mmCIF file of C-alpha atoms and ligand atoms in Angstrom:
data_model
loop_
_atom_site.group_PDB
_atom_site.id
_atom_site.type_symbol
_atom_site.label_atom_id
_atom_site.label_comp_id
_atom_site.label_asym_id
_atom_site.label_seq_id
_atom_site.Cartn_x
_atom_site.Cartn_y
_atom_site.Cartn_z
ATOM 1 C CA MET A 165 -0.024 -5.742 -7.102
ATOM 2 C CA LYS A 166 0.448 -9.418 -6.145
ATOM 3 C CA PHE A 167 1.864 -11.221 -3.033
ATOM 4 C CA LYS A 168 5.360 -13.155 -3.120
ATOM 5 C CA ASN A 169 5.593 -14.187 -0.115
ATOM 6 C CA ILE A 170 3.325 -13.981 3.113
ATOM 7 C CA ILE A 171 4.227 -14.545 6.198
ATOM 8 C CA PHE A 172 1.857 -15.186 9.778
ATOM 9 C CA LEU A 173 3.224 -13.461 12.579
ATOM 10 C CA LYS A 174 1.353 -13.828 15.299
ATOM 11 C CA SER A 175 -2.009 -14.543 17.204
ATOM 12 C CA CYS A 176 -3.306 -11.685 19.928
ATOM 13 C CA LYS A 177 -5.719 -11.608 22.693
ATOM 14 C CA LYS A 178 -5.345 -8.162 23.860
ATOM 15 C CA ALA A 179 -3.415 -5.034 22.651
ATOM 16 C CA ALA A 180 -0.199 -5.269 24.287
ATOM 17 C CA ASP A 181 0.494 -8.053 22.791
ATOM 18 C CA PHE A 182 0.021 -6.046 19.229
ATOM 19 C CA PRO A 183 3.414 -6.508 17.023
ATOM 20 C CA LYS A 184 5.293 -3.554 17.165
ATOM 21 C CA TYR A 185 6.845 -2.275 13.144
ATOM 22 C CA PRO A 186 6.586 0.152 10.712
ATOM 23 C CA TYR A 187 4.984 -1.538 7.943
ATOM 24 C CA PRO A 188 1.441 0.077 7.130
ATOM 25 C CA GLU A 189 -1.546 -2.360 7.911
ATOM 26 C CA PHE A 190 -4.683 -3.487 6.303
ATOM 27 C CA ALA A 191 -7.600 -4.767 8.690
ATOM 28 C CA PHE A 192 -10.385 -6.647 7.922
ATOM 29 C CA LEU A 193 -13.292 -6.293 10.322
ATOM 30 C CA GLY A 194 -17.128 -7.765 9.846
ATOM 31 C CA ARG A 195 -20.301 -9.758 11.696
ATOM 32 C CA SER A 196 -18.884 -13.303 11.526
ATOM 33 C CA ASN A 197 -19.114 -15.297 9.028
ATOM 34 C CA VAL A 198 -19.018 -12.016 6.592
ATOM 35 C CA GLY A 199 -16.283 -14.163 5.087
ATOM 36 C CA LYS A 200 -13.466 -12.174 5.715
ATOM 37 C CA SER A 201 -10.904 -14.889 6.741
ATOM 38 C CA SER A 202 -11.993 -16.015 3.073
ATOM 39 C CA LEU A 203 -11.442 -12.764 0.869
ATOM 40 C CA ILE A 204 -7.814 -12.558 3.179
ATOM 41 C CA ASN A 205 -7.440 -16.437 1.053
ATOM 42 C CA MET A 206 -8.764 -14.394 -1.863
ATOM 43 C CA ILE A 207 -6.501 -11.663 -2.279
ATOM 44 C CA THR A 208 -3.548 -13.241 -1.144
ATOM 45 C CA GLY A 209 -3.685 -15.926 -3.298
ATOM 46 C CA ILE A 210 -3.046 -18.746 -0.340
ATOM 47 C CA LYS A 211 -6.320 -20.571 -0.189
ATOM 48 C CA GLY A 212 -4.981 -22.477 3.470
ATOM 49 C CA LEU A 213 -3.921 -19.207 4.318
ATOM 50 C CA VAL A 214 -6.799 -18.244 7.163
ATOM 51 C CA LYS A 215 -8.901 -20.862 8.644
ATOM 52 C CA THR A 216 -12.243 -20.419 6.800
ATOM 53 C CA GLY A 217 -15.808 -22.619 7.661
ATOM 54 C CA SER A 218 -19.751 -22.408 8.313
ATOM 55 C CA ARG A 219 -19.252 -22.411 11.968
ATOM 56 C CA PRO A 220 -19.581 -18.128 13.026
ATOM 57 C CA GLY A 221 -16.776 -17.859 15.351
ATOM 58 C CA LEU A 222 -13.965 -19.644 14.098
ATOM 59 C CA THR A 223 -11.440 -16.741 13.991
ATOM 60 C CA GLN A 224 -10.748 -16.211 17.876
ATOM 61 C CA ALA A 225 -8.088 -13.384 17.978
ATOM 62 C CA VAL A 226 -6.261 -10.871 16.218
ATOM 63 C CA ASN A 227 -4.161 -12.491 13.490
ATOM 64 C CA PHE A 228 -1.540 -10.821 11.842
ATOM 65 C CA PHE A 229 0.343 -11.184 8.739
ATOM 66 C CA VAL A 230 3.096 -9.211 6.430
ATOM 67 C CA ALA A 231 3.203 -9.333 2.793
ATOM 68 C CA ASP A 232 6.469 -9.072 0.794
ATOM 69 C CA ASP A 233 8.122 -7.671 3.928
ATOM 70 C CA LYS A 234 6.349 -4.435 3.147
ATOM 71 C CA LEU A 235 2.509 -4.166 4.680
ATOM 72 C CA SER A 236 0.397 -6.240 7.296
ATOM 73 C CA ILE A 237 -2.733 -7.902 6.874
ATOM 74 C CA VAL A 238 -5.021 -8.131 9.914
ATOM 75 C CA ASP A 239 -7.138 -10.535 10.193
ATOM 76 C CA LEU A 240 -9.932 -10.033 13.383
ATOM 77 C CA PRO A 241 -12.311 -11.953 14.534
ATOM 78 C CA GLY A 242 -16.317 -11.408 13.864
ATOM 79 C CA TYR A 243 -19.112 -9.750 16.159
ATOM 80 C CA GLY A 244 -22.328 -10.858 16.122
ATOM 81 C CA TYR A 245 -22.007 -14.722 16.435
ATOM 82 C CA ALA A 246 -25.367 -15.668 19.199
ATOM 83 C CA LYS A 247 -24.321 -18.702 19.615
ATOM 84 C CA ALA A 248 -20.415 -18.593 20.619
ATOM 85 C CA PRO A 249 -19.918 -19.078 24.675
ATOM 86 C CA SER A 250 -20.766 -16.123 26.275
ATOM 87 C CA GLU A 251 -17.349 -15.823 27.342
ATOM 88 C CA ILE A 252 -16.059 -16.029 24.150
ATOM 89 C CA ARG A 253 -18.688 -14.064 22.762
ATOM 90 C CA SER A 254 -17.768 -10.951 24.996
ATOM 91 C CA SER A 255 -14.564 -10.733 24.157
ATOM 92 C CA PHE A 256 -14.383 -9.818 20.690
ATOM 93 C CA MET A 257 -16.077 -6.511 20.663
ATOM 94 C CA PRO A 258 -13.559 -5.149 22.613
ATOM 95 C CA MET A 259 -10.766 -6.816 21.114
ATOM 96 C CA ILE A 260 -11.692 -5.100 18.186
ATOM 97 C CA LYS A 261 -11.885 -1.340 19.810
ATOM 98 C CA SER A 262 -8.565 -2.086 21.643
ATOM 99 C CA TYR A 263 -7.481 -2.846 17.538
ATOM 100 C CA ILE A 264 -8.817 0.305 15.937
ATOM 101 C CA ALA A 265 -7.763 2.632 19.047
ATOM 102 C CA ALA A 266 -4.306 0.660 18.903
ATOM 103 C CA ARG A 267 -2.794 0.920 15.871
ATOM 104 C CA ASN A 268 -1.656 3.688 14.599
ATOM 105 C CA ASN A 269 0.014 2.203 11.337
ATOM 106 C CA LEU A 270 -3.685 0.653 10.079
ATOM 107 C CA LYS A 271 -3.868 2.877 6.862
ATOM 108 C CA LEU A 272 -6.947 1.528 5.916
ATOM 109 C CA ALA A 273 -10.088 -0.772 7.521
ATOM 110 C CA PHE A 274 -12.048 -2.396 5.238
ATOM 111 C CA LEU A 275 -15.892 -3.250 7.273
ATOM 112 C CA LEU A 276 -17.722 -6.428 4.622
ATOM 113 C CA ILE A 277 -21.494 -6.352 5.248
ATOM 114 C CA ASP A 278 -22.878 -9.853 3.269
ATOM 115 C CA ILE A 279 -25.078 -8.885 0.225
ATOM 116 C CA ARG A 280 -27.560 -10.767 0.926
ATOM 117 C CA ARG A 281 -27.807 -8.249 4.472
ATOM 118 C CA ILE A 282 -28.849 -5.366 5.107
ATOM 119 C CA ALA A 283 -26.387 -3.059 7.367
ATOM 120 C CA ASP A 284 -27.498 -2.192 11.157
ATOM 121 C CA GLU A 285 -26.390 -0.431 14.286
ATOM 122 C CA ARG A 286 -23.133 -2.611 14.922
ATOM 123 C CA GLU A 287 -22.121 -1.720 11.354
ATOM 124 C CA GLY A 288 -22.434 1.604 12.684
ATOM 125 C CA GLU A 289 -20.859 1.127 16.275
ATOM 126 C CA ILE A 290 -18.503 0.485 13.961
ATOM 127 C CA LEU A 291 -18.179 2.557 11.428
ATOM 128 C CA ASN A 292 -18.585 5.724 13.878
ATOM 129 C CA LEU A 293 -15.602 3.617 16.224
ATOM 130 C CA LEU A 294 -12.987 3.941 12.901
ATOM 131 C CA ALA A 295 -14.606 7.574 12.378
ATOM 132 C CA LYS A 296 -13.497 8.688 15.221
ATOM 133 C CA ALA A 297 -10.361 6.960 15.401
ATOM 134 C CA LYS A 298 -9.953 9.156 12.196
ATOM 135 C CA ILE A 299 -8.988 5.314 10.007
ATOM 136 C CA PRO A 300 -10.339 5.870 6.237
ATOM 137 C CA THR A 301 -12.793 2.584 5.604
ATOM 138 C CA ALA A 302 -14.031 1.151 2.466
ATOM 139 C CA ILE A 303 -17.304 -1.162 2.677
ATOM 140 C CA ILE A 304 -17.067 -4.259 1.087
ATOM 141 C CA MET A 305 -20.715 -6.637 0.673
ATOM 142 C CA THR A 306 -19.336 -10.328 0.385
ATOM 143 C CA LYS A 307 -21.074 -13.695 -1.136
ATOM 144 C CA CYS A 308 -21.753 -11.470 -4.403
ATOM 145 C CA ASP A 309 -22.232 -14.779 -6.424
ATOM 146 C CA LYS A 310 -25.128 -15.678 -4.290
ATOM 147 C CA LEU A 311 -27.219 -12.246 -6.132
ATOM 148 C CA SER A 312 -28.108 -12.075 -9.378
ATOM 149 C CA ASN A 313 -26.540 -8.266 -10.983
ATOM 150 C CA ASN A 314 -30.247 -6.372 -10.422
ATOM 151 C CA GLN A 315 -30.172 -7.957 -6.351
ATOM 152 C CA ILE A 316 -26.705 -6.320 -6.257
ATOM 153 C CA GLN A 317 -27.793 -2.763 -7.734
ATOM 154 C CA SER A 318 -30.225 -3.395 -5.215
ATOM 155 C CA ALA A 319 -27.974 -4.141 -2.175
ATOM 156 C CA ILE A 320 -25.561 -1.306 -2.852
ATOM 157 C CA ALA A 321 -28.677 1.596 -2.857
ATOM 158 C CA LYS A 322 -29.855 -0.133 0.366
ATOM 159 C CA THR A 323 -26.406 0.404 2.003
ATOM 160 C CA THR A 324 -24.943 3.893 0.050
ATOM 161 C CA LYS A 325 -28.262 5.259 1.651
ATOM 162 C CA ALA A 326 -28.451 3.602 5.137
ATOM 163 C CA PHE A 327 -24.889 5.164 5.989
ATOM 164 C CA GLY A 328 -25.200 8.229 3.767
ATOM 165 C CA ILE A 329 -22.464 7.115 1.413
ATOM 166 C CA ASP A 330 -21.536 7.678 -2.465
ATOM 167 C CA SER A 331 -21.695 3.818 -4.153
ATOM 168 C CA ASP A 332 -17.521 4.426 -5.190
ATOM 169 C CA SER A 333 -16.913 3.802 -1.226
ATOM 170 C CA ILE A 334 -18.374 0.394 -2.040
ATOM 171 C CA PHE A 335 -16.606 -2.755 -3.207
ATOM 172 C CA ILE A 336 -18.502 -5.853 -4.201
ATOM 173 C CA THR A 337 -16.430 -9.058 -4.168
ATOM 174 C CA SER A 338 -16.882 -12.983 -3.989
ATOM 175 C CA ALA A 339 -13.784 -14.594 -2.775
ATOM 176 C CA GLU A 340 -15.644 -17.663 -4.984
ATOM 177 C CA THR A 341 -15.697 -16.006 -8.007
ATOM 178 C CA GLN A 342 -12.621 -13.761 -6.817
ATOM 179 C CA LYS A 343 -14.995 -11.141 -8.004
ATOM 180 C CA GLY A 344 -13.342 -7.656 -6.682
ATOM 181 C CA LYS A 345 -9.796 -9.056 -5.576
ATOM 182 C CA LYS A 346 -7.803 -6.502 -8.266
ATOM 183 C CA GLU A 347 -10.380 -3.628 -6.982
ATOM 184 C CA ILE A 348 -9.639 -4.426 -3.139
ATOM 185 C CA LEU A 349 -5.456 -4.804 -4.465
ATOM 186 C CA ASP A 350 -5.551 -2.088 -5.715
ATOM 187 C CA LEU A 351 -6.827 0.101 -2.891
ATOM 188 C CA ILE A 352 -4.102 -1.775 -1.000
ATOM 189 C CA SER A 353 -1.327 -0.682 -3.751
ATOM 190 C CA ASN A 354 -2.794 2.943 -3.667
ATOM 191 C CA PHE A 355 -2.541 3.201 -0.139
ATOM 192 C CA SER A 356 0.295 2.065 1.050
ATOM 193 C CA SER A 357 2.237 3.978 -0.767
ATOM 194 C CA SER A 358 0.836 7.647 -0.125
ATOM 195 C CA ASN A 359 -1.856 9.064 1.377
ATOM 196 C CA SER A 360 -4.791 8.740 -0.944
ATOM 197 C CA SER A 361 -8.139 8.804 -0.005
ATOM 198 C CA ALA A 362 -9.951 8.631 -3.407
ATOM 199 C CA LYS A 363 -12.854 6.433 -3.130
ATOM 200 C CA VAL A 364 -13.350 5.702 0.873
ATOM 201 C CA GLU A 365 -14.757 6.951 3.630
ATOM 202 C CA SER A 366 -12.747 9.090 6.417
HETATM 203 P P1 GTP B 566 -15.329 -15.186 11.843
HETATM 204 O O1 GTP B 566 -13.623 -15.690 11.620
HETATM 205 O O2 GTP B 566 -17.029 -16.988 12.306
HETATM 206 O O3 GTP B 566 -15.701 -14.171 12.274
HETATM 207 O O4 GTP B 566 -15.935 -15.455 10.011
HETATM 208 P P2 GTP B 566 -15.408 -15.312 8.673
HETATM 209 O O5 GTP B 566 -15.951 -13.342 8.214
HETATM 210 O O6 GTP B 566 -13.813 -15.266 8.627
HETATM 211 O O7 GTP B 566 -16.032 -15.763 7.938
HETATM 212 P P3 GTP B 566 -15.368 -16.909 6.851
HETATM 213 O O8 GTP B 566 -14.457 -16.691 5.548
HETATM 214 O O9 GTP B 566 -14.008 -18.273 7.390
HETATM 215 O O10 GTP B 566 -16.566 -17.428 5.733
HETATM 216 C C1 GTP B 566 -17.438 -18.237 6.507
HETATM 217 C C2 GTP B 566 -18.374 -19.447 5.073
HETATM 218 O O11 GTP B 566 -18.591 -18.211 4.156
HETATM 219 C C3 GTP B 566 -17.163 -20.190 4.772
HETATM 220 O O12 GTP B 566 -18.446 -20.974 5.070
HETATM 221 C C4 GTP B 566 -16.782 -19.276 3.896
HETATM 222 O O13 GTP B 566 -17.314 -20.568 2.764
HETATM 223 C C5 GTP B 566 -17.964 -18.756 3.159
HETATM 224 N N1 GTP B 566 -17.812 -17.783 2.416
HETATM 225 C C6 GTP B 566 -17.059 -17.156 2.656
HETATM 226 N N2 GTP B 566 -16.830 -16.157 1.589
HETATM 227 C C7 GTP B 566 -17.982 -16.218 0.806
HETATM 228 C C8 GTP B 566 -18.170 -16.004 -0.693
HETATM 229 O O14 GTP B 566 -17.396 -14.650 -1.126
HETATM 230 N N3 GTP B 566 -18.617 -16.658 -1.476
HETATM 231 C C9 GTP B 566 -19.437 -17.810 -0.889
HETATM 232 N N4 GTP B 566 -20.463 -18.183 -1.368
HETATM 233 N N5 GTP B 566 -19.765 -18.479 0.322
HETATM 234 C C10 GTP B 566 -18.493 -16.876 1.530
HETATM 235 MG MG1 MG B 567 -12.522 -15.922 10.078
#
């Protein structure tokens, strides 16, 4: 799958402003600075579509994109950025929670984890919220260009153990080398056209 035309629709801080449309939706969630926005740029093939940067807490609202008038992609703020001003920081988790609760058209959520980190209770909390809302979820381990193949295998093993999941539910990506692009696009394509739940946690 390849996107021809992606439009930025809107940026919202509260659920009442979220767009209403029937498109199957795909959301990118995870800790601040994990690489959500970079991954969206990678899979869409549009480098500057979403702002990215080394300063954590860059994405501060829920950003909605529509691809080829047939599906939507959502970039969310990241949780866990200790240095953001407190009123901004404390707004991110409620925003993420209200997003998960509000989106009936959410087909698949991607939970991103930096491959150099061990997932902790924050990721557990998000996974629980998604499971409660019955939203299929795929785990993406980002920035794999930072590790050797052996280290990658060890990180996958730790994450499968931490969550009690199968390694088939985990995708390895790099926005630098484009690794994982085809796999993520294939998953989006399968989920846009069917109720497939292959290779993901539900
Ligand atoms: P917030 O919006 O703050 O929640 O962050 P984010 O999760 O959207 O992260 P973003 O995409 O802005 O990337 C954060 C930093 O990590 C940037 O400096 C990116 O260049 C870098 N980065 C993202 N993905 C990769 C990757 O795959 N490999 C490497 N080496 N760096 C990456
Ligand atoms: Mg971002």
